[in-house]
mmCIF file of C-alpha atoms in Angstrom:
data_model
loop_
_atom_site.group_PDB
_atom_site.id
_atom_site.type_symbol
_atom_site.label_atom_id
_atom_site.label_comp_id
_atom_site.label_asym_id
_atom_site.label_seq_id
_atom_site.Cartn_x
_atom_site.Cartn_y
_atom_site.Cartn_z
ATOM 1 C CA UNK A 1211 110.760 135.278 121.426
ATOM 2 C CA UNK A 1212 108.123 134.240 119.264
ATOM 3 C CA UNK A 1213 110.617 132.694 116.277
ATOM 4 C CA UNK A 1214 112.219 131.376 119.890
ATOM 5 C CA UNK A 1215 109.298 129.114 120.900
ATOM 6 C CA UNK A 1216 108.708 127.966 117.019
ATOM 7 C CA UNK A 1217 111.572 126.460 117.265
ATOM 8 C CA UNK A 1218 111.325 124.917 120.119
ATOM 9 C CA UNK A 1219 108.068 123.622 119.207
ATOM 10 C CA UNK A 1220 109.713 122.335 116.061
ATOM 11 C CA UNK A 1221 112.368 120.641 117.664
ATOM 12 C CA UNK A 1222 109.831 119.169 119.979
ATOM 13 C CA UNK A 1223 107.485 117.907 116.839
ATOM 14 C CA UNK A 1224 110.915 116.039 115.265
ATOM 15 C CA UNK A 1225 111.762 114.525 118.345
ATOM 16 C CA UNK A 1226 108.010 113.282 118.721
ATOM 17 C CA UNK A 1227 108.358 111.845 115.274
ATOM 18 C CA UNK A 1228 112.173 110.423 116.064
ATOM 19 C CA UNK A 1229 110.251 108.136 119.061
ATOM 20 C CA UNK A 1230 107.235 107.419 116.593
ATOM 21 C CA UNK A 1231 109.759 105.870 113.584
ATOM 22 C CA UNK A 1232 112.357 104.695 116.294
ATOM 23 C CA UNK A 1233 109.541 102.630 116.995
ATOM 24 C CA UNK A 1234 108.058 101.205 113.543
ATOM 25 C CA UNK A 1235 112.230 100.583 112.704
ATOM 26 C CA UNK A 1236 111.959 98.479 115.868
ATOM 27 C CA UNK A 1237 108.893 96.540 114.923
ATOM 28 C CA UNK A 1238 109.989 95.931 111.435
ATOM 29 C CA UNK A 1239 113.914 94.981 112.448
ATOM 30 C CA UNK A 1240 113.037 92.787 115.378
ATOM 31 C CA UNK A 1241 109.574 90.985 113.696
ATOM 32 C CA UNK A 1242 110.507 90.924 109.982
ATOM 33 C CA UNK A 1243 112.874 88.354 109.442
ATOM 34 C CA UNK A 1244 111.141 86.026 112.217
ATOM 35 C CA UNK A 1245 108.268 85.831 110.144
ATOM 36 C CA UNK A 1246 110.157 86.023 106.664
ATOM 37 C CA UNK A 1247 112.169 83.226 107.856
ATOM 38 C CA UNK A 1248 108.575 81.262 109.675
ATOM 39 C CA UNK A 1249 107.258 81.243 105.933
ATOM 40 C CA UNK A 1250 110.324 79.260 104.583
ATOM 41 C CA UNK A 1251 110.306 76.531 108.246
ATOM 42 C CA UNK A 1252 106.801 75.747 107.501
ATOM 43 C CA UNK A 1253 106.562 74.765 103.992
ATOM 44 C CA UNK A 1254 107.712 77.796 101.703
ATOM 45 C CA UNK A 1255 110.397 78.022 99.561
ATOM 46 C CA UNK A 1256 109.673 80.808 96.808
ATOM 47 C CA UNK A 1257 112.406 83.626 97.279
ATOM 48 C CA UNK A 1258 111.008 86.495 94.733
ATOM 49 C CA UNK A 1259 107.602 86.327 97.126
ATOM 50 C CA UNK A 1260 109.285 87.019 100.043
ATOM 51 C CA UNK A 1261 111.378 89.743 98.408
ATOM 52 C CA UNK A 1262 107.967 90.888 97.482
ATOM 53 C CA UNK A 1263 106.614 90.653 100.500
ATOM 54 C CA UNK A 1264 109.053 93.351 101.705
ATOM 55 C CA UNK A 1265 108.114 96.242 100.212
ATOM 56 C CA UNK A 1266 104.003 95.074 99.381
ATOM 57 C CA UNK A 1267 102.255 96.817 101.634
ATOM 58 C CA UNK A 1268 103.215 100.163 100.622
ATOM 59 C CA UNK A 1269 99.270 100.141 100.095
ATOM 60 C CA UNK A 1270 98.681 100.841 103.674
ATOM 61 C CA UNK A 1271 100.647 104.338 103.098
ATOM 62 C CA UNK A 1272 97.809 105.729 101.196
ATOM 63 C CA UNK A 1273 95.770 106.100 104.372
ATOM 64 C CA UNK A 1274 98.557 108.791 106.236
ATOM 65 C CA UNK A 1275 98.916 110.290 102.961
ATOM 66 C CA UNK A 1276 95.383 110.821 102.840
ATOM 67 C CA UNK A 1277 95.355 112.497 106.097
ATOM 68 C CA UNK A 1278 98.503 114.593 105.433
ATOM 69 C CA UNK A 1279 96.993 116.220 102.544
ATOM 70 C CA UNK A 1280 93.946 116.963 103.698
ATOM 71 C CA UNK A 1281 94.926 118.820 106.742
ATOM 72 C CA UNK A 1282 97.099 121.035 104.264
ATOM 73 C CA UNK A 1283 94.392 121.620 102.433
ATOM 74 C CA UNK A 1284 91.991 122.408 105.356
ATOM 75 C CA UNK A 1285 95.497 124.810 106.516
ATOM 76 C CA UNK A 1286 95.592 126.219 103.021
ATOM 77 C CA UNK A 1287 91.501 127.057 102.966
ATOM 78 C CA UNK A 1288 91.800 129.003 106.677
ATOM 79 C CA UNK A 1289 94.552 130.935 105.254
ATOM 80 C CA UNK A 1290 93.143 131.954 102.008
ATOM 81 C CA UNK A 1291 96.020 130.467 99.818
ATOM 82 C CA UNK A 1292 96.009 128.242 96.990
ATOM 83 C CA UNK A 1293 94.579 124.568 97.456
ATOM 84 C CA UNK A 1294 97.960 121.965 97.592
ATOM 85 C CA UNK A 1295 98.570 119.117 95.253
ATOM 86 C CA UNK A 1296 97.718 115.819 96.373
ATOM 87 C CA UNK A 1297 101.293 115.027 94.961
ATOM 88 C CA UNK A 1298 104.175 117.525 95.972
ATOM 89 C CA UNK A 1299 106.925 115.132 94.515
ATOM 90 C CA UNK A 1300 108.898 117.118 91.369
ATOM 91 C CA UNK A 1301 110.218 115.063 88.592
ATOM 92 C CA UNK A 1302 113.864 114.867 89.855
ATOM 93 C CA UNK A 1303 113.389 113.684 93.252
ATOM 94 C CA UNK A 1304 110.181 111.038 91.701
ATOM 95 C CA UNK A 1305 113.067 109.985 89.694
ATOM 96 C CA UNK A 1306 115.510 109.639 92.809
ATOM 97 C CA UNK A 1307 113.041 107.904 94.383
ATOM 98 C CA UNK A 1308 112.315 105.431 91.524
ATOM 99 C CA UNK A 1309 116.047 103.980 91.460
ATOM 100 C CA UNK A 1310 116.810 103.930 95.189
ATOM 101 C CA UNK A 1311 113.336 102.053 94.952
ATOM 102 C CA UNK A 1312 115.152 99.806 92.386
ATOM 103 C CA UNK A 1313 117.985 99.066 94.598
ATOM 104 C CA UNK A 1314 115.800 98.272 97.556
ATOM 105 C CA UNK A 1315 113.915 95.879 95.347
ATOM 106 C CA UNK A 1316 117.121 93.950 94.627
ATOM 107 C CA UNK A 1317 118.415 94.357 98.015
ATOM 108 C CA UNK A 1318 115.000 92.775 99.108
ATOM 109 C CA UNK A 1319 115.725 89.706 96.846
ATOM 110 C CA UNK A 1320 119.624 89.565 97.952
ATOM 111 C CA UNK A 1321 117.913 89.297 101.946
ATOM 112 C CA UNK A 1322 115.547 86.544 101.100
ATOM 113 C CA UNK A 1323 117.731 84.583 99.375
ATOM 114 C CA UNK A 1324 119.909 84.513 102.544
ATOM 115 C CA UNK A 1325 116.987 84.375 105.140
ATOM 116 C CA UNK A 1326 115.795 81.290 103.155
ATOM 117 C CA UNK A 1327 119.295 78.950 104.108
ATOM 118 C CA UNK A 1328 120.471 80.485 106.749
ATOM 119 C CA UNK A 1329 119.088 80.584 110.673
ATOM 120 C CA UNK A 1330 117.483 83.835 111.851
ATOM 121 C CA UNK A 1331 120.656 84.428 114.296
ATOM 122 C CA UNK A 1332 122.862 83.895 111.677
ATOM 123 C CA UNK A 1333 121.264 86.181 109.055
ATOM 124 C CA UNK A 1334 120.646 88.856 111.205
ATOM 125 C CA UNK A 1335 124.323 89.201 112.895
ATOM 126 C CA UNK A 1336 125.693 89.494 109.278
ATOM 127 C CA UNK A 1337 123.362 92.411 108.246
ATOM 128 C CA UNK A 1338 125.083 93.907 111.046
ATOM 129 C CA UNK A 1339 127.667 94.124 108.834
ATOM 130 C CA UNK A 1340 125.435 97.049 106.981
ATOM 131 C CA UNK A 1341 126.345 99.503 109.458
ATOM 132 C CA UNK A 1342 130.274 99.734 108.321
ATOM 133 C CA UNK A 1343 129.001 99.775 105.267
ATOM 134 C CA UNK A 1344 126.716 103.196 106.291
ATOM 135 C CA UNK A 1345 129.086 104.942 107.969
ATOM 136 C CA UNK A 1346 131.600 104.676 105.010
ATOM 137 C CA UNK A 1347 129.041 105.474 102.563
ATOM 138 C CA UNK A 1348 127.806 108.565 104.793
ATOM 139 C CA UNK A 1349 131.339 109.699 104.804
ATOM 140 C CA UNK A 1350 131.672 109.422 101.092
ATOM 141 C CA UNK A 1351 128.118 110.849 99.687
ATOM 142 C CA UNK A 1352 126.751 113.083 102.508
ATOM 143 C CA UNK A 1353 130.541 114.129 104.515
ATOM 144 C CA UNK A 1354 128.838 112.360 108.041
ATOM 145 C CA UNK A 1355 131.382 113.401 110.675
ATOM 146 C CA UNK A 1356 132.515 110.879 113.037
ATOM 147 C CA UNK A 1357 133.903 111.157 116.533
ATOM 148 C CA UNK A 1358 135.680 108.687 118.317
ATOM 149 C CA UNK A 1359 132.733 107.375 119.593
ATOM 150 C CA UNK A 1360 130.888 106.577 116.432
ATOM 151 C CA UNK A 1361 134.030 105.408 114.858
ATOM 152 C CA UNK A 1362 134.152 102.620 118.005
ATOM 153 C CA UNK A 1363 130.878 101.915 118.108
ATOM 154 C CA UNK A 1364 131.305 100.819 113.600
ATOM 155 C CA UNK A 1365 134.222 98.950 114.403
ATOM 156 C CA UNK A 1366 132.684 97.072 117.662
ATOM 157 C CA UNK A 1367 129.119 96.199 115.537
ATOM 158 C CA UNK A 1368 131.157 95.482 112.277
ATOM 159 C CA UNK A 1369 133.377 92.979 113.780
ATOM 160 C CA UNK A 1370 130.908 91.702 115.936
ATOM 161 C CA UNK A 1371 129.170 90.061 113.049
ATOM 162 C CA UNK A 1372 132.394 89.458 111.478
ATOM 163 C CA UNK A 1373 133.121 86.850 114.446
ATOM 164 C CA UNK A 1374 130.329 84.520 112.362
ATOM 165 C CA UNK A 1375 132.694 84.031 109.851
ATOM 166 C CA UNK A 1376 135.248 82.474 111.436
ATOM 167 C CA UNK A 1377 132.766 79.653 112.864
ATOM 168 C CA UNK A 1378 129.704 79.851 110.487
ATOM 169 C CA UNK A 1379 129.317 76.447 109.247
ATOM 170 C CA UNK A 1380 128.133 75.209 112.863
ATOM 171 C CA UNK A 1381 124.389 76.290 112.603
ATOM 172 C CA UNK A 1382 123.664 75.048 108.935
ATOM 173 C CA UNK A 1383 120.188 74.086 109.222
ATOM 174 C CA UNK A 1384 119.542 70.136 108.520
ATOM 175 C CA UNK A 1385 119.755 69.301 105.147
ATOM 176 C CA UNK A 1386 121.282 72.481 103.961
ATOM 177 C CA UNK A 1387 124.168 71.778 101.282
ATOM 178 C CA UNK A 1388 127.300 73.474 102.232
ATOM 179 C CA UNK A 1389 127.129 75.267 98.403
ATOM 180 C CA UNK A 1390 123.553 76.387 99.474
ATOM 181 C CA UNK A 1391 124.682 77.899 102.988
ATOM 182 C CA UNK A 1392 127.757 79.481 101.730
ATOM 183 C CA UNK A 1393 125.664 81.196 98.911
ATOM 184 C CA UNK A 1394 123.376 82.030 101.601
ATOM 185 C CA UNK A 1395 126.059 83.945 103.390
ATOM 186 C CA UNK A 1396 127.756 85.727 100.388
ATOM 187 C CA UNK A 1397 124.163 87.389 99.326
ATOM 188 C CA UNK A 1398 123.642 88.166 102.798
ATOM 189 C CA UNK A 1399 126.597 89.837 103.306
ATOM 190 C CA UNK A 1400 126.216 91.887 99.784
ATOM 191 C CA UNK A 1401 122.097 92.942 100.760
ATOM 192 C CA UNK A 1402 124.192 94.278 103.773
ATOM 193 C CA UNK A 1403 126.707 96.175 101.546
ATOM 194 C CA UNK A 1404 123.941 97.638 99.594
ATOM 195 C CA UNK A 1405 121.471 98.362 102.331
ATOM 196 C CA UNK A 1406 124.764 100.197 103.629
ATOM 197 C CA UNK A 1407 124.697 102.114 100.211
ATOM 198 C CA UNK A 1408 120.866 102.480 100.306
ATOM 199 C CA UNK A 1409 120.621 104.512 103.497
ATOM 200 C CA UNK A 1410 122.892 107.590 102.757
ATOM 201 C CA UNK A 1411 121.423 107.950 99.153
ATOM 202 C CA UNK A 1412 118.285 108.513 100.590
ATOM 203 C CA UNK A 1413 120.037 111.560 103.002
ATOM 204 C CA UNK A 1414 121.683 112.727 99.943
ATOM 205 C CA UNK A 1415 118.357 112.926 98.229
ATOM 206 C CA UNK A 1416 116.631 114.937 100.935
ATOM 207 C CA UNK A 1417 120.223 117.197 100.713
ATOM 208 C CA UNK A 1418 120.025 118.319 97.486
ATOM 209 C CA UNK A 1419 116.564 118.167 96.558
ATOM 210 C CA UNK A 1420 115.471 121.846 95.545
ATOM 211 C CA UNK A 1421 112.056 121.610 97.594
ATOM 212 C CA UNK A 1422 111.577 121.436 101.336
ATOM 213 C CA UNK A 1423 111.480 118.245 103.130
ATOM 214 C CA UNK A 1424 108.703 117.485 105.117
ATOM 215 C CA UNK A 1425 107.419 114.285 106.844
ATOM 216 C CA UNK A 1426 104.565 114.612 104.198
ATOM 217 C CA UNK A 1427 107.265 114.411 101.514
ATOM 218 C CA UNK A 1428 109.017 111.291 103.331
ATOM 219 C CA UNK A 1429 106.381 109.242 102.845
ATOM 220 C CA UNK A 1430 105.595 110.045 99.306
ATOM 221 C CA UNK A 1431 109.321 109.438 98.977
ATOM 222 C CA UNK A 1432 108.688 106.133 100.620
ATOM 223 C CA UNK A 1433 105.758 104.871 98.902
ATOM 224 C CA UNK A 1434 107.370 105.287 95.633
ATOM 225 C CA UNK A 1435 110.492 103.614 96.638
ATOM 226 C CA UNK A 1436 108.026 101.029 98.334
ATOM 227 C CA UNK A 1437 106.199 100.672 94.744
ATOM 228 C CA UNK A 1438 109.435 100.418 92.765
ATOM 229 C CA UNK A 1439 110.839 98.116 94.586
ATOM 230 C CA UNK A 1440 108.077 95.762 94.446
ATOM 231 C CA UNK A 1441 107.512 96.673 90.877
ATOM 232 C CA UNK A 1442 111.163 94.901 90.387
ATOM 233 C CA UNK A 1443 110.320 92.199 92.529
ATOM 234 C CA UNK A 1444 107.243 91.477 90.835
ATOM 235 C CA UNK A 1445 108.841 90.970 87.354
ATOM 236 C CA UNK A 1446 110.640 88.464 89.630
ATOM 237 C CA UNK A 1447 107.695 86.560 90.321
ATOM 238 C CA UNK A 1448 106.129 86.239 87.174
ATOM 239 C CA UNK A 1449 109.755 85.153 85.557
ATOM 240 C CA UNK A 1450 109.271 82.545 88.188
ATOM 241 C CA UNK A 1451 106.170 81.645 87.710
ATOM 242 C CA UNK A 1452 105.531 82.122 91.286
ATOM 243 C CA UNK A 1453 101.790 82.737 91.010
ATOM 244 C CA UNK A 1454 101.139 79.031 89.979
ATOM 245 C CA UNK A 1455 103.345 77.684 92.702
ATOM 246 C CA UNK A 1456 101.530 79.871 95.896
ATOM 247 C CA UNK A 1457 98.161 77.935 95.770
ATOM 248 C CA UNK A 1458 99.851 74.698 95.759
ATOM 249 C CA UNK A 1459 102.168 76.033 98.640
ATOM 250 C CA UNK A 1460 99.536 77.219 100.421
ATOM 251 C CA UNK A 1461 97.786 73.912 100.601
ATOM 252 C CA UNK A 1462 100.879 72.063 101.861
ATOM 253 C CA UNK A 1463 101.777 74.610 104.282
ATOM 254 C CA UNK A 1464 102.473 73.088 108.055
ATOM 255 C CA UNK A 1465 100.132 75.598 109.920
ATOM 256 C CA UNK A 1466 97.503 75.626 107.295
ATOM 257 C CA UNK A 1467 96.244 77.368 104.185
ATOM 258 C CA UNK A 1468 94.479 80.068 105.828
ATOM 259 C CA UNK A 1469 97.722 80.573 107.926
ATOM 260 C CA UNK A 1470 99.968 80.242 104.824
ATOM 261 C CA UNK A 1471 98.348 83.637 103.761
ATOM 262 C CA UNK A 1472 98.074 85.662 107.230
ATOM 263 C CA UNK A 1473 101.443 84.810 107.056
ATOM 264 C CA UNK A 1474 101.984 86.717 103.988
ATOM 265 C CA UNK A 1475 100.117 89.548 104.901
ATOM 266 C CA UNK A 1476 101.537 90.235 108.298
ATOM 267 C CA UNK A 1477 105.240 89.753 106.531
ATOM 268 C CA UNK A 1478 104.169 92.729 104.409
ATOM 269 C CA UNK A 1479 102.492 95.217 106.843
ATOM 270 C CA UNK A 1480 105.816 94.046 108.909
ATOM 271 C CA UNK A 1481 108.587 95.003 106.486
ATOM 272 C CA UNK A 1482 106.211 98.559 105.931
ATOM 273 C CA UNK A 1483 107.061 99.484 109.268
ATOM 274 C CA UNK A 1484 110.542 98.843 108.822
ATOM 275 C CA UNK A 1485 111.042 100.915 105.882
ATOM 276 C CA UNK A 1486 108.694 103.415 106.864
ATOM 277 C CA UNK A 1487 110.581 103.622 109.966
ATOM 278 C CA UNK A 1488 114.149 103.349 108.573
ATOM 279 C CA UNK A 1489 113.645 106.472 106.246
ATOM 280 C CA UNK A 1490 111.770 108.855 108.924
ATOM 281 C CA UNK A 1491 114.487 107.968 111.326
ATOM 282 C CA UNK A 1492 116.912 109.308 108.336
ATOM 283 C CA UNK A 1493 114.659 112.747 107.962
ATOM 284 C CA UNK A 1494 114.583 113.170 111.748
ATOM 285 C CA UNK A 1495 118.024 112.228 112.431
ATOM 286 C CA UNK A 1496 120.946 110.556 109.625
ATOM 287 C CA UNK A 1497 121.434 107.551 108.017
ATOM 288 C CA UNK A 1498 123.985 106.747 110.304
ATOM 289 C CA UNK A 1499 121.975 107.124 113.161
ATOM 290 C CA UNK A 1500 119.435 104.452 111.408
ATOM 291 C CA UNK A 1501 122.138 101.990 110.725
ATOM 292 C CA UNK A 1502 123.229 102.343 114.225
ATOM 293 C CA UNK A 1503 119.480 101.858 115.133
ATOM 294 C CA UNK A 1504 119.041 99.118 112.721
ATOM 295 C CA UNK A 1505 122.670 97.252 114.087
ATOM 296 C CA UNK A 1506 121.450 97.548 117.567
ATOM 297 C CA UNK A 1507 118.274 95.921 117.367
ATOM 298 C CA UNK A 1508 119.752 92.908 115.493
ATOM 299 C CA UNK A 1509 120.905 91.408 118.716
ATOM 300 C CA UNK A 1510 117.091 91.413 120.148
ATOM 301 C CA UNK A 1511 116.186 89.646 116.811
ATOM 302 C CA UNK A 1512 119.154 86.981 117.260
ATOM 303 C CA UNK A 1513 117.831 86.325 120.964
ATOM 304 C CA UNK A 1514 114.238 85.935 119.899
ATOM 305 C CA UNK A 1515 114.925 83.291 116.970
ATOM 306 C CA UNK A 1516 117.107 81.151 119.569
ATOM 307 C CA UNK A 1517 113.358 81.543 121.886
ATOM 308 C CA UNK A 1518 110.959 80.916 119.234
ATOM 309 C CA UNK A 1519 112.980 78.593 116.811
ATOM 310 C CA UNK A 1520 115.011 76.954 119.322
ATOM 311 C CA UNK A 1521 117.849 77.966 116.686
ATOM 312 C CA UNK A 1522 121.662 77.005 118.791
ATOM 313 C CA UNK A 1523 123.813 80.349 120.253
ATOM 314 C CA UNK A 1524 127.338 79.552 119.982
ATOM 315 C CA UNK A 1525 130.173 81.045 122.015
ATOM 316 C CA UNK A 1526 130.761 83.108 118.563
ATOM 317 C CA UNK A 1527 127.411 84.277 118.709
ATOM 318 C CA UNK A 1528 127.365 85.271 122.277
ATOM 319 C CA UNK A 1529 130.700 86.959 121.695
ATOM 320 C CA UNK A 1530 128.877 89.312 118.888
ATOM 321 C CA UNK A 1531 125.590 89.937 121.040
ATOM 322 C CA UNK A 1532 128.327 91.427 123.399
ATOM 323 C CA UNK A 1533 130.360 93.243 121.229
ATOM 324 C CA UNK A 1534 126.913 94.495 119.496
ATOM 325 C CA UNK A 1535 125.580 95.560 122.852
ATOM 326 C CA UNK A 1536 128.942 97.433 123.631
ATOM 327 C CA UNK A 1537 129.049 99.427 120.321
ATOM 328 C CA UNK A 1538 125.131 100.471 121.243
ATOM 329 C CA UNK A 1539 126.339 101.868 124.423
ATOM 330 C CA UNK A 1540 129.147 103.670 122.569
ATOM 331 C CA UNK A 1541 127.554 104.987 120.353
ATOM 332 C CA UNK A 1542 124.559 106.833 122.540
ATOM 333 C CA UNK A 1543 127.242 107.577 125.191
ATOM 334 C CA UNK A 1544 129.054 109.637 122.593
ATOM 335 C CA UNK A 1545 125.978 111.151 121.372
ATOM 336 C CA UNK A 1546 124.319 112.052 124.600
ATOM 337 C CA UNK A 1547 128.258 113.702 125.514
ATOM 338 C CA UNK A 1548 128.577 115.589 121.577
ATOM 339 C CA UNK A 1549 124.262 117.031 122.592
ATOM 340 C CA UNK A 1550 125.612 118.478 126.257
ATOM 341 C CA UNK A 1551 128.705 120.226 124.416
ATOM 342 C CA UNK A 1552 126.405 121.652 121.541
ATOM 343 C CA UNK A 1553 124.017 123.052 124.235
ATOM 344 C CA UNK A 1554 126.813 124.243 126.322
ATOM 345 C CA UNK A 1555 128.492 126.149 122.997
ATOM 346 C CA UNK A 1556 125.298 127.451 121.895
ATOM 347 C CA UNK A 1557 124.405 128.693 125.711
ATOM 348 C CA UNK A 1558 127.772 130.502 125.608
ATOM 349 C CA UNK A 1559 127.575 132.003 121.761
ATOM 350 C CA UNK A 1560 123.757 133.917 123.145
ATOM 351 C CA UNK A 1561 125.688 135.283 126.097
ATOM 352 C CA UNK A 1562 128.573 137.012 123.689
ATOM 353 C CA UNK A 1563 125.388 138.170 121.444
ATOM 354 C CA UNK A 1564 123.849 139.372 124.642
ATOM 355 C CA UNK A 1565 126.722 141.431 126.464
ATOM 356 C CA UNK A 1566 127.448 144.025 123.351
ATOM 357 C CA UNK A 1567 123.362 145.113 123.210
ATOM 358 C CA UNK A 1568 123.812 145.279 127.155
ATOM 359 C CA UNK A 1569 126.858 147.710 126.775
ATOM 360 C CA UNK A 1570 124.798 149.909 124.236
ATOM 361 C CA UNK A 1571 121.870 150.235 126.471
ATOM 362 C CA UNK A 1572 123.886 151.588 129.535
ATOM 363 C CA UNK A 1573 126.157 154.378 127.489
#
């Protein structure tokens, strides 16, 4: 009984922390590229900053580090066992961690560039496009099984955003060269192929690491990818010579200097709940449930950039809110069904355990 109600209290825990990252991924998905793409409509133009601003505030991570560590310590004093490292990272998985951080880095830069000439409706359908990518990558690295409603909802979200394709050119912001949009497109539609890579290394890596995974471990893991990635990014900048340019930007931005810069701050604290967010949703659940997550809020960014920037929604784009919003329901309905078959199973498996000790005790 009592091994019983740990797990249950386990499973409870998870699913507390499921709702808690469920929600940063929300944050970061729906207000990320709104502001990302506010900073280049009012003035800024430098692409390595935003990519920077992506991963930057992996600062802000020291603070629930902080607090992890010290209530294992505090656990580790009451039970008379040895005091915990601050760091519980071993060289192999610091070293996993340091080149998925790389690839997020460049992935960061690969999403700016596209955020920076295309609209926010635009940009966002075609990241969709990640989730295909996911599932095939899931298959491939961590053997994700699919049922039929999984494999519908891929095929609904992927084609969804594919619909842009056919019609794209309609929404090219004013003034945009048709060179400059088209590149816009392609190196959105590769940060989506290796975002789509991204998400399953990151399950592989809490597969065969040789040291339990806890949450406490998932955001080391993150803050390291967090300062790799921005590590890569800042090479970027300096190449660029973007710290010369920013206080000459910031001067001639349309909402102000002091804006310019609150701006830039609440685009990094932004993006750190998406990550954040994106990788507990991985350790709680899989990366194919956070693609799903991530392809399902997309549609709730689309509708907010047509409120806030006034940006236009085509037939197309209605046509892949739809399809996007079908492939959601899909997906959960299949989930919710696959949960009630599990439970049913495992109710059935502890009443064959149960009727053997029940024969022994009446002979």
């Amino acid at each position: 009984m009592a091994q019983g109600s740990e797990g249950e209290k386990n499973r409870t825990m998870k699913r507390i922390l499921l709702i808690i990252n469920c929600l940063l991924l929300a944050v970061g998905t729906a207000g990320g590229p709104l502001v990302m793409r506010l900073y280049f409509l009012r003035g800024g133009n430098r692409v390595w900053l935003s990519s920077f601003l992506e991963t930057a505030g992996f600062p802000f991570m020291l603070l629930p580090l902080a607090v992890s560590y010290f209530r294992r310590r505090a656990a580790a004093v009451a039970a008379g066992t040895a005091k915990p490292s601050p760091v519980s990272m071993k060289p192999p998985l610091l070293a996993a961690s340091v080149f998925i951080g790389v690839l997020t880095g460049l992935d960061d830069y690969l999403y700016a560039y596209g955020v920076a000439r295309l609209p926010v409706s635009t940009s966002s359908l075609i990241i969709a496009t990640q989730l295909g990518f996911t599932a095939l990558f899931a298959f491939l690295l961590v053997r994700q099984k699919f049922t039929s409603y999984s494999v519908n909802a891929v095929v609904l979200l992927t084609v969804g955003a594919g619909v842009l394709a056919l019609h794209s050119s309609g929404d090219r912001p004013p003034g945009e060269s048709v060179k400059a949009y088209v590149m816009g497109f392609v190196m959105t539609v590769i940060a989506a192929a290796l975002y789509g890579f991204v998400l399953p290394m990151v399950e592989l890596v809490y597969k065969k690491t040789k040291q339990p995974i806890t949450y406490s471990l998932v955001m080391e893991i993150q803050f390291v990818m967090c300062f790799s990635a921005t590590l890569f990014c800042l090479i970027g900048m300096i190449i660029n010579n973007d710290f010369k340019v920013i206080p000459r930007e910031a001067k001639t931005f349309k909402h102000g200097e002091v804006n310019y810069y609150v701006v830039l701050v609440g685009s990094a604290i932004i993006w750190q709940a998406f990550f954040l967010g994106a990788i507990g949703v991985i350790f709680c659940a899989s990366s194919l449930f956070s693609g799903i997550l991530i392809a399902v809020l997309l549609p709730v960014t689309e509708v907010l950039a047509v409120i806030f920037y006034k940006e236009k929604f085509q037939a197309e784009k209605g046509v892949s809110l739809f399809l996007s919003l079908w492939g959601m329901v899909s997906y959960f309905y299949g989930e919710i069904k696959h949960e009630k078959k599990m439970k049913k199973k495992k109710s059935s498996d502890m009443e064959a355990t149960e009727m053997p000790e029940m024969g022994v005790i009446e002979k």
